[in-house]
């Protein structure tokens, strides 16, 4: 329930699903015999494990998301944060096709599908997903009824550590008759929380030099409008969806510094606001030409992000010493067109296609400081930049299935892009990569599989890494680096998907040999300074960290997903465990010694327990989330972060009129903490240890209460 700090603070509002369609799946759903819900838990083939809607009735679901949460051995994955459509689309299909959207979360899409519109869920593996654009090893397909006309609604509130009650709610309605479909929806999400904490600064000997109290009340709100429409067109089917959203985050953070003696030292008050939003429109067209199936996807996404802050510093007597005002406006755009053709030739199938994209980022940033003599603009390198990218990818896939138990998928793709920078940075960069892949899958028994995969992966650049900003509370430039290149790796992967009764176990072990490891590097810049005066336009050298490449490295990662009923202990009980262990290694460019790669947590685990008591029409459960340490190796600092455990408990009942459900959470009952340990060296990490900054944050109230009432109409 608590993925990251910002995930807990600024959870996305629910969005409406885009239309999705596949001929074979829709035809199957239209078959009355197939629509009839069977009483057995699951039916299987070598590449497809089927859970009929009746299997989920024990959990009293309201929507498709409630069903997906209880699907054994499956974890919803929204995909990597990549440019383009491939690799960023996650592991969800609806009626055989992906929703043509990137701004809507998969959980949001599923929450918009009423449970009475779901026929079955299909876990797809092996040859059933060969050639899929996402590169996922397991997909989930939601098969819906051929006709529908129903809606879902939810209303609730959160009451936490502030005197405010934060309302939330959503409502949507969707109708469908064969290939005609429509849907509309809206949602509102608000949150009021206080994330307090403390800091302690120590010198090299461990003696405290400063104590800091850091109260931070904050609030967040987000709303969206969304809709979709689909219809037959030119012998095929056109589906469209659109979403418009706006959000705002505000925090009043203060830093009250005192000396070890208890005497006041200084005070910093930060009035910080972020806001943003955007519009996304997606199109999907599908048609068959004889034995060939054609799919085309178009996506337009335009977003704006703004942040402004007024940070006021005072001395021990309360007199203002500095007023720092960073102001940032960032506009981003993504336009994608993707097309693919495929056909089956006996035990062989082939697919060819391509994708083109035009991506932009335009940032304007200013930093002014007033020390009492008037505002002065401080130049920050690479902070006012326009980035434009033209990107193309072409691919071909061949799948061979000689028997029902073996399948072999081979794939090759070629990616090319041109990046143009203007503003503070003026340069052009040409990139191109080959991305081959081969995967062998073996079915064991009726529904167990093992797989082996060897492939080359190319990490997609985050445009935010090209531009600089400033963190006032950390007294640091978060640098941008136009010279950052994509990280590439050769990966060997072995996995298994094992199912026994209503239990499931998934394991994936992957080893990567990485080139051009993406980490942080030292950037040195000469910047104008007002102190230089006439004839001295440059008088200072600025050193800061920015994303960059630091050479070759390795990473080994193990992922686990295990789900099993616990009826032998408690009737109707189930436990789900998702975990990750990671070990990485790279040679440090500053010290010359081996270390872990920055920003990669060493471990992560989430355990969920749920018991459904059918006779009382109620359920209860507990979830625990914990993330292990990760480091950022800056040129003069080792920054270590860790969070959790986050523990939530819930109870729900459906013993209400009209099949409504009432659910209440006690969130963060532990309470969890966010820990940070910053160790500084001078003049860099090759020099002696200089000082330490310890920080801990936790929510002022533990637990806080969330109540939601939901139903269908």
CSV table of N, CA and C in Angstrom, one decimal, residues 104-242:
chain,number,residue,atom,x,y,z
A,104,UNK,N,-2.9,7.1,-17.9
A,104,UNK,CA,-3.8,6.4,-17.0
A,104,UNK,C,-3.2,5.2,-16.4
A,105,UNK,N,-3.3,5.0,-15.1
A,105,UNK,CA,-2.7,3.8,-14.5
A,105,UNK,C,-3.6,2.6,-14.8
A,106,UNK,N,-2.9,1.4,-14.8
A,106,UNK,CA,-3.7,0.2,-15.0
A,106,UNK,C,-4.7,-0.1,-14.0
A,107,UNK,N,-4.4,0.2,-12.7
A,107,UNK,CA,-5.4,0.1,-11.6
A,107,UNK,C,-6.6,1.0,-11.9
A,108,UNK,N,-6.4,2.2,-12.4
A,108,UNK,CA,-7.5,3.1,-12.7
A,108,UNK,C,-8.4,2.6,-13.8
A,109,UNK,N,-7.7,2.0,-14.8
A,109,UNK,CA,-8.5,1.5,-15.9
A,109,UNK,C,-9.4,0.3,-15.4
A,110,UNK,N,-8.8,-0.6,-14.6
A,110,UNK,CA,-9.6,-1.7,-14.1
A,110,UNK,C,-10.7,-1.3,-13.2
A,111,UNK,N,-10.5,-0.3,-12.4
A,111,UNK,CA,-11.5,0.2,-11.4
A,111,UNK,C,-12.7,0.7,-12.1
A,112,UNK,N,-12.6,1.1,-13.4
A,112,UNK,CA,-13.8,1.6,-14.2
A,112,UNK,C,-14.6,0.5,-14.8
A,113,UNK,N,-14.2,-0.8,-14.7
A,113,UNK,CA,-15.0,-1.9,-15.3
A,113,UNK,C,-15.8,-2.6,-14.2
A,114,UNK,N,-17.1,-2.4,-14.3
A,114,UNK,CA,-18.0,-3.1,-13.3
A,114,UNK,C,-17.8,-4.6,-13.3
A,115,UNK,N,-17.9,-5.2,-12.2
A,115,UNK,CA,-17.7,-6.7,-12.1
A,115,UNK,C,-18.7,-7.4,-13.0
A,116,UNK,N,-19.9,-6.9,-13.2
A,116,UNK,CA,-20.9,-7.6,-14.0
A,116,UNK,C,-20.6,-7.6,-15.4
A,117,UNK,N,-19.5,-6.8,-15.8
A,117,UNK,CA,-19.1,-6.8,-17.2
A,117,UNK,C,-17.9,-7.8,-17.5
A,118,UNK,N,-17.5,-8.5,-16.5
A,118,UNK,CA,-16.3,-9.3,-16.7
A,118,UNK,C,-16.7,-10.8,-16.8
A,119,UNK,N,-16.3,-11.4,-17.9
A,119,UNK,CA,-16.6,-12.8,-18.1
A,119,UNK,C,-15.5,-13.7,-17.4
A,120,UNK,N,-14.3,-13.4,-17.6
A,120,UNK,CA,-13.2,-14.2,-17.1
A,120,UNK,C,-11.9,-13.3,-17.1
A,121,UNK,N,-10.9,-13.8,-16.4
A,121,UNK,CA,-9.5,-13.3,-16.5
A,121,UNK,C,-8.6,-14.4,-17.0
A,122,UNK,N,-7.7,-14.1,-17.9
A,122,UNK,CA,-6.8,-15.0,-18.5
A,122,UNK,C,-5.4,-14.6,-18.2
A,123,UNK,N,-4.6,-15.5,-17.6
A,123,UNK,CA,-3.2,-15.3,-17.4
A,123,UNK,C,-2.5,-15.9,-18.6
A,124,UNK,N,-1.8,-15.1,-19.4
A,124,UNK,CA,-1.2,-15.5,-20.6
A,124,UNK,C,0.3,-15.6,-20.5
A,125,UNK,N,0.9,-16.7,-21.1
A,125,UNK,CA,2.3,-16.9,-20.9
A,125,UNK,C,2.8,-17.5,-22.2
A,126,UNK,N,4.2,-17.7,-22.3
A,126,UNK,CA,4.7,-18.4,-23.4
A,126,UNK,C,4.4,-18.0,-24.8
A,127,UNK,N,3.9,-18.9,-25.6
A,127,UNK,CA,3.6,-18.5,-27.0
A,127,UNK,C,2.4,-17.6,-27.1
A,128,UNK,N,1.6,-17.6,-26.1
A,128,UNK,CA,0.4,-16.7,-26.1
A,128,UNK,C,0.7,-15.3,-26.1
A,129,UNK,N,1.9,-14.9,-25.7
A,129,UNK,CA,2.3,-13.5,-25.6
A,129,UNK,C,3.6,-13.3,-26.5
A,130,UNK,N,4.0,-14.2,-27.3
A,130,UNK,CA,5.2,-14.0,-28.1
A,130,UNK,C,5.1,-12.8,-28.9
A,131,UNK,N,6.2,-12.0,-28.9
A,131,UNK,CA,6.2,-10.8,-29.7
A,131,UNK,C,5.6,-9.6,-29.1
A,132,UNK,N,5.1,-9.8,-27.9
A,132,UNK,CA,4.4,-8.6,-27.2
A,132,UNK,C,5.4,-7.5,-27.0
A,133,UNK,N,4.8,-6.3,-27.3
A,133,UNK,CA,5.7,-5.1,-27.3
A,133,UNK,C,6.3,-4.8,-25.9
A,134,UNK,N,5.7,-5.2,-24.8
A,134,UNK,CA,6.1,-4.8,-23.5
A,134,UNK,C,7.3,-5.6,-23.0
A,135,UNK,N,7.6,-6.8,-23.6
A,135,UNK,CA,8.6,-7.6,-23.1
A,135,UNK,C,8.3,-8.3,-21.8
A,136,UNK,N,7.0,-8.2,-21.4
A,136,UNK,CA,6.6,-8.9,-20.1
A,136,UNK,C,6.6,-10.4,-20.3
A,137,UNK,N,6.9,-11.1,-19.2
A,137,UNK,CA,6.8,-12.6,-19.3
A,137,UNK,C,5.4,-13.1,-19.1
A,138,UNK,N,4.6,-12.4,-18.4
A,138,UNK,CA,3.2,-12.8,-18.1
A,138,UNK,C,2.3,-11.6,-18.3
A,139,UNK,N,1.2,-11.8,-19.0
A,139,UNK,CA,0.1,-10.8,-19.2
A,139,UNK,C,-1.2,-11.3,-18.6
A,140,UNK,N,-2.0,-10.3,-18.4
A,140,UNK,CA,-3.4,-10.6,-17.9
A,140,UNK,C,-4.4,-10.0,-18.9
A,141,UNK,N,-5.3,-10.9,-19.4
A,141,UNK,CA,-6.3,-10.4,-20.3
A,141,UNK,C,-7.7,-10.5,-19.6
A,142,UNK,N,-8.4,-9.3,-19.6
A,142,UNK,CA,-9.7,-9.2,-19.1
A,142,UNK,C,-10.7,-9.3,-20.2
A,143,UNK,N,-11.5,-10.4,-20.2
A,143,UNK,CA,-12.5,-10.7,-21.2
A,143,UNK,C,-13.9,-10.2,-20.7
A,144,UNK,N,-14.5,-9.3,-21.4
A,144,UNK,CA,-15.8,-8.7,-21.0
A,144,UNK,C,-17.0,-9.2,-21.7
A,145,UNK,N,-18.1,-9.0,-21.2
A,145,UNK,CA,-19.4,-9.4,-21.9
A,145,UNK,C,-19.6,-8.6,-23.2
A,146,UNK,N,-20.2,-9.2,-24.2
A,146,UNK,CA,-20.4,-8.5,-25.5
A,146,UNK,C,-21.3,-7.3,-25.4
A,147,UNK,N,-22.2,-7.4,-24.5
A,147,UNK,CA,-23.2,-6.2,-24.3
A,147,UNK,C,-23.2,-5.8,-22.8
A,148,UNK,N,-23.3,-4.5,-22.6
A,148,UNK,CA,-23.3,-4.0,-21.2
A,148,UNK,C,-23.9,-2.6,-21.2
A,149,UNK,N,-24.3,-2.2,-20.0
A,149,UNK,CA,-24.7,-0.9,-19.8
A,149,UNK,C,-24.8,-0.7,-18.3
A,150,UNK,N,-23.7,-0.3,-17.6
A,150,UNK,CA,-23.7,-0.2,-16.2
A,150,UNK,C,-22.6,0.7,-15.8
A,151,UNK,N,-22.6,1.1,-14.5
A,151,UNK,CA,-21.6,2.0,-14.0
A,151,UNK,C,-21.2,1.6,-12.6
A,152,UNK,N,-20.1,2.3,-12.1
A,152,UNK,CA,-19.6,2.1,-10.8
A,152,UNK,C,-19.4,3.4,-10.1
A,153,UNK,N,-19.5,3.5,-8.8
A,153,UNK,CA,-19.3,4.7,-8.1
A,153,UNK,C,-18.6,4.4,-6.8
A,154,UNK,N,-17.9,5.4,-6.3
A,154,UNK,CA,-17.2,5.3,-5.0
A,154,UNK,C,-17.1,6.6,-4.3
A,155,UNK,N,-17.4,6.7,-3.0
A,155,UNK,CA,-17.3,7.9,-2.3
A,155,UNK,C,-16.7,7.6,-0.9
A,156,UNK,N,-15.9,8.5,-0.5
A,156,UNK,CA,-15.2,8.3,0.8
A,156,UNK,C,-14.5,9.5,1.3
A,157,UNK,N,-13.7,9.3,2.3
A,157,UNK,CA,-12.9,10.4,2.9
A,157,UNK,C,-11.7,9.8,3.6
A,158,UNK,N,-10.7,10.7,3.9
A,158,UNK,CA,-9.6,10.3,4.7
A,158,UNK,C,-9.5,11.3,5.8
A,159,UNK,N,-9.2,10.8,7.0
A,159,UNK,CA,-9.0,11.7,8.2
A,159,UNK,C,-7.7,11.3,8.8
A,160,UNK,N,-6.7,12.3,8.8
A,160,UNK,CA,-5.4,12.0,9.3
A,160,UNK,C,-4.9,13.0,10.3
A,161,UNK,N,-3.7,13.5,10.1
A,161,UNK,CA,-3.1,14.3,11.2
A,161,UNK,C,-3.4,15.7,11.2
A,162,UNK,N,-4.2,16.2,10.3
A,162,UNK,CA,-4.7,17.6,10.2
A,162,UNK,C,-6.1,17.6,10.6
A,163,UNK,N,-6.7,18.8,10.9
A,163,UNK,CA,-8.1,18.9,11.3
A,163,UNK,C,-9.0,18.8,10.0
A,164,UNK,N,-8.5,18.5,8.9
A,164,UNK,CA,-9.3,18.5,7.6
A,164,UNK,C,-9.7,17.1,7.3
A,165,UNK,N,-10.9,17.0,6.8
A,165,UNK,CA,-11.4,15.7,6.2
A,165,UNK,C,-11.2,15.8,4.7
A,166,UNK,N,-10.5,14.9,4.1
A,166,UNK,CA,-10.1,14.9,2.7
A,166,UNK,C,-11.1,14.0,1.9
A,167,UNK,N,-12.0,14.6,1.2
A,167,UNK,CA,-13.0,13.8,0.4
A,167,UNK,C,-12.3,13.2,-0.8
A,168,UNK,N,-12.9,12.1,-1.3
A,168,UNK,CA,-12.5,11.4,-2.5
A,168,UNK,C,-13.7,10.8,-3.1
A,169,UNK,N,-13.7,10.6,-4.4
A,169,UNK,CA,-14.8,9.9,-5.0
A,169,UNK,C,-14.6,9.8,-6.5
A,170,UNK,N,-15.4,8.9,-7.1
A,170,UNK,CA,-15.4,8.7,-8.6
A,170,UNK,C,-16.7,8.1,-9.0
A,171,UNK,N,-17.0,8.3,-10.3
A,171,UNK,CA,-18.2,7.7,-10.9
A,171,UNK,C,-17.9,7.5,-12.4
A,172,UNK,N,-18.4,6.4,-13.0
A,172,UNK,CA,-18.2,6.2,-14.4
A,172,UNK,C,-19.4,5.3,-14.9
A,173,UNK,N,-19.7,5.4,-16.2
A,173,UNK,CA,-20.7,4.6,-16.8
A,173,UNK,C,-20.2,4.2,-18.2
A,174,UNK,N,-20.4,2.9,-18.5
A,174,UNK,CA,-20.0,2.4,-19.8
A,174,UNK,C,-21.1,1.6,-20.4
A,175,UNK,N,-21.2,1.6,-21.7
A,175,UNK,CA,-22.2,0.8,-22.4
A,175,UNK,C,-21.5,0.2,-23.6
A,176,UNK,N,-22.0,-1.0,-24.0
A,176,UNK,CA,-21.3,-1.7,-25.1
A,176,UNK,C,-22.4,-2.6,-25.8
A,177,UNK,N,-22.3,-2.7,-27.1
A,177,UNK,CA,-23.2,-3.6,-27.8
A,177,UNK,C,-22.3,-4.0,-29.0
A,178,UNK,N,-21.7,-5.2,-28.9
A,178,UNK,CA,-20.8,-5.7,-30.0
A,178,UNK,C,-19.6,-4.8,-30.1
A,179,UNK,N,-19.5,-4.2,-31.3
A,179,UNK,CA,-18.3,-3.4,-31.6
A,179,UNK,C,-18.6,-1.9,-31.2
A,180,UNK,N,-19.8,-1.5,-30.8
A,180,UNK,CA,-20.0,-0.2,-30.4
A,180,UNK,C,-19.8,-0.1,-28.9
A,181,UNK,N,-19.2,1.0,-28.5
A,181,UNK,CA,-18.9,1.1,-27.1
A,181,UNK,C,-18.7,2.6,-26.7
A,182,UNK,N,-19.1,2.9,-25.5
A,182,UNK,CA,-18.8,4.3,-25.0
A,182,UNK,C,-18.7,4.3,-23.5
A,183,UNK,N,-18.1,5.3,-23.0
A,183,UNK,CA,-17.9,5.4,-21.5
A,183,UNK,C,-17.5,6.8,-21.1
A,184,UNK,N,-18.0,7.2,-20.0
A,184,UNK,CA,-17.6,8.6,-19.4
A,184,UNK,C,-17.3,8.4,-18.0
A,185,UNK,N,-16.5,9.2,-17.4
A,185,UNK,CA,-16.2,9.1,-16.0
A,185,UNK,C,-15.5,10.4,-15.5
A,186,UNK,N,-15.5,10.5,-14.2
A,186,UNK,CA,-14.8,11.6,-13.5
A,186,UNK,C,-14.4,11.1,-12.1
A,187,UNK,N,-13.4,11.8,-11.6
A,187,UNK,CA,-12.9,11.4,-10.2
A,187,UNK,C,-12.3,12.6,-9.5
A,188,UNK,N,-12.3,12.6,-8.2
A,188,UNK,CA,-11.7,13.6,-7.4
A,188,UNK,C,-10.9,12.9,-6.2
A,189,UNK,N,-9.7,13.3,-6.0
A,189,UNK,CA,-8.9,12.8,-4.9
A,189,UNK,C,-8.3,13.9,-4.1
A,190,UNK,N,-8.4,13.9,-2.8
A,190,UNK,CA,-7.7,14.9,-2.0
A,190,UNK,C,-7.1,14.2,-0.8
A,191,UNK,N,-6.1,14.9,-0.2
A,191,UNK,CA,-5.3,14.4,0.9
A,191,UNK,C,-4.7,15.5,1.7
A,192,UNK,N,-4.8,15.4,3.0
A,192,UNK,CA,-4.2,16.3,4.0
A,192,UNK,C,-3.4,15.5,5.0
A,193,UNK,N,-2.1,15.7,4.9
A,193,UNK,CA,-1.2,14.9,5.9
A,193,UNK,C,-0.1,15.8,6.3
A,194,UNK,N,0.5,15.5,7.4
A,194,UNK,CA,1.7,16.2,8.0
A,194,UNK,C,2.8,15.2,8.1
A,195,UNK,N,3.9,15.5,7.4
A,195,UNK,CA,5.0,14.6,7.4
A,195,UNK,C,6.2,15.3,8.2
A,196,UNK,N,6.1,15.1,9.5
A,196,UNK,CA,7.1,15.8,10.3
A,196,UNK,C,8.4,15.0,10.4
A,197,UNK,N,9.3,15.5,11.2
A,197,UNK,CA,10.6,14.7,11.4
A,197,UNK,C,11.6,15.6,12.1
A,198,UNK,N,12.8,15.0,12.0
A,198,UNK,CA,14.0,15.7,12.7
A,198,UNK,C,15.2,15.5,11.9
A,199,UNK,N,16.2,16.3,12.1
A,199,UNK,CA,17.6,16.2,11.5
A,199,UNK,C,18.6,16.4,12.6
A,200,UNK,N,19.7,15.7,12.5
A,200,UNK,CA,20.8,15.9,13.4
A,200,UNK,C,22.1,15.9,12.6
A,201,UNK,N,22.9,17.0,12.7
A,201,UNK,CA,24.1,17.1,12.1
A,201,UNK,C,25.3,16.8,13.0
A,202,UNK,N,26.2,16.1,12.5
A,202,UNK,CA,27.4,15.7,13.4
A,202,UNK,C,28.7,16.0,12.6
A,203,UNK,N,29.7,16.2,13.4
A,203,UNK,CA,31.0,16.5,12.8
A,203,UNK,C,31.7,15.1,12.6
A,204,UNK,N,32.9,15.1,12.1
A,204,UNK,CA,33.6,13.9,11.7
A,204,UNK,C,33.8,12.9,12.9
A,205,UNK,N,33.8,13.5,14.1
A,205,UNK,CA,34.0,12.6,15.3
A,205,UNK,C,32.7,12.1,15.8
A,206,UNK,N,31.5,12.5,15.2
A,206,UNK,CA,30.2,12.0,15.7
A,206,UNK,C,29.6,12.9,16.7
A,207,UNK,N,30.2,14.0,17.0
A,207,UNK,CA,29.7,15.0,18.0
A,207,UNK,C,28.6,15.8,17.3
A,208,UNK,N,27.4,15.9,17.9
A,208,UNK,CA,26.3,16.7,17.3
A,208,UNK,C,26.7,18.1,17.3
A,209,UNK,N,26.4,18.8,16.2
A,209,UNK,CA,26.6,20.2,16.0
A,209,UNK,C,25.4,21.0,15.8
A,210,UNK,N,24.3,20.3,15.4
A,210,UNK,CA,23.0,21.0,15.1
A,210,UNK,C,21.9,20.1,15.2
A,211,UNK,N,20.7,20.5,15.7
A,211,UNK,CA,19.5,19.8,15.7
A,211,UNK,C,18.5,20.6,14.9
A,212,UNK,N,17.6,19.9,14.2
A,212,UNK,CA,16.7,20.5,13.3
A,212,UNK,C,15.3,19.9,13.5
A,213,UNK,N,14.3,20.6,13.8
A,213,UNK,CA,12.9,20.1,13.8
A,213,UNK,C,12.3,20.5,12.5
A,214,UNK,N,11.6,19.5,11.9
A,214,UNK,CA,11.1,19.7,10.5
A,214,UNK,C,9.7,19.4,10.3
A,215,UNK,N,8.7,20.1,10.9
A,215,UNK,CA,7.3,19.9,10.7
A,215,UNK,C,7.0,20.3,9.2
A,216,UNK,N,6.0,19.5,8.6
A,216,UNK,CA,5.7,19.8,7.2
A,216,UNK,C,4.3,19.4,6.9
A,217,UNK,N,3.3,20.2,7.2
A,217,UNK,CA,1.9,19.9,6.8
A,217,UNK,C,1.8,20.1,5.3
A,218,UNK,N,1.0,19.3,4.6
A,218,UNK,CA,1.0,19.3,3.2
A,218,UNK,C,-0.4,18.8,2.7
A,219,UNK,N,-0.8,19.2,1.5
A,219,UNK,CA,-2.1,18.8,1.0
A,219,UNK,C,-1.9,18.5,-0.5
A,220,UNK,N,-2.8,17.7,-1.0
A,220,UNK,CA,-2.8,17.3,-2.4
A,220,UNK,C,-4.2,17.1,-2.9
A,221,UNK,N,-4.4,17.5,-4.1
A,221,UNK,CA,-5.7,17.3,-4.8
A,221,UNK,C,-5.5,17.0,-6.3
A,222,UNK,N,-6.4,16.2,-6.8
A,222,UNK,CA,-6.3,15.9,-8.2
A,222,UNK,C,-7.7,15.6,-8.7
A,223,UNK,N,-8.1,16.0,-9.9
A,223,UNK,CA,-9.3,15.7,-10.5
A,223,UNK,C,-9.1,15.3,-12.0
A,224,UNK,N,-10.0,14.5,-12.5
A,224,UNK,CA,-9.9,14.2,-14.0
A,224,UNK,C,-11.3,14.0,-14.6
A,225,UNK,N,-11.3,14.2,-15.9
A,225,UNK,CA,-12.5,13.8,-16.7
A,225,UNK,C,-12.0,12.9,-17.8
A,226,UNK,N,-12.7,11.9,-18.1
A,226,UNK,CA,-12.3,10.9,-19.1
A,226,UNK,C,-13.4,10.3,-19.8
A,227,UNK,N,-13.1,9.7,-21.0
A,227,UNK,CA,-14.2,9.1,-21.8
A,227,UNK,C,-13.6,8.3,-22.9
A,228,UNK,N,-14.4,7.4,-23.4
A,228,UNK,CA,-13.9,6.5,-24.6
A,228,UNK,C,-15.1,6.2,-25.5
A,229,UNK,N,-14.8,5.9,-26.7
A,229,UNK,CA,-15.8,5.6,-27.7
A,229,UNK,C,-15.2,4.7,-28.8
A,230,UNK,N,-15.9,3.7,-29.2
A,230,UNK,CA,-15.5,2.8,-30.3
A,230,UNK,C,-16.6,2.4,-31.2
A,231,UNK,N,-16.2,2.2,-32.5
A,231,UNK,CA,-17.2,1.8,-33.5
A,231,UNK,C,-16.5,1.1,-34.6
A,232,UNK,N,-17.3,0.4,-35.5
A,232,UNK,CA,-16.8,-0.2,-36.7
A,232,UNK,C,-16.4,0.9,-37.7
A,233,UNK,N,-15.3,0.6,-38.4
A,233,UNK,CA,-14.9,1.6,-39.4
A,233,UNK,C,-14.0,0.9,-40.5
A,234,UNK,N,-14.5,1.1,-41.8
A,234,UNK,CA,-13.7,0.6,-42.9
A,234,UNK,C,-13.3,-0.9,-42.8
A,235,UNK,N,-14.3,-1.7,-42.3
A,235,UNK,CA,-14.0,-3.1,-42.2
A,235,UNK,C,-13.3,-3.5,-41.0
A,236,UNK,N,-12.9,-2.6,-40.1
A,236,UNK,CA,-12.2,-2.9,-38.9
A,236,UNK,C,-12.9,-2.2,-37.7
A,237,UNK,N,-12.2,-1.8,-36.7
A,237,UNK,CA,-12.7,-1.2,-35.5
A,237,UNK,C,-11.8,-0.1,-35.0
A,238,UNK,N,-12.4,1.1,-34.8
A,238,UNK,CA,-11.7,2.2,-34.3
A,238,UNK,C,-12.1,2.5,-32.8
A,239,UNK,N,-11.2,2.6,-31.9
A,239,UNK,CA,-11.5,2.9,-30.5
A,239,UNK,C,-10.7,4.1,-30.1
A,240,UNK,N,-11.3,5.0,-29.3
A,240,UNK,CA,-10.6,6.2,-28.9
A,240,UNK,C,-10.8,6.4,-27.4
A,241,UNK,N,-9.9,7.1,-26.8
A,241,UNK,CA,-10.1,7.5,-25.4
A,241,UNK,C,-9.4,8.8,-25.2
A,242,UNK,N,-9.8,9.5,-24.2
A,242,UNK,CA,-9.2,10.8,-23.9
A,242,UNK,C,-9.3,11.0,-22.4
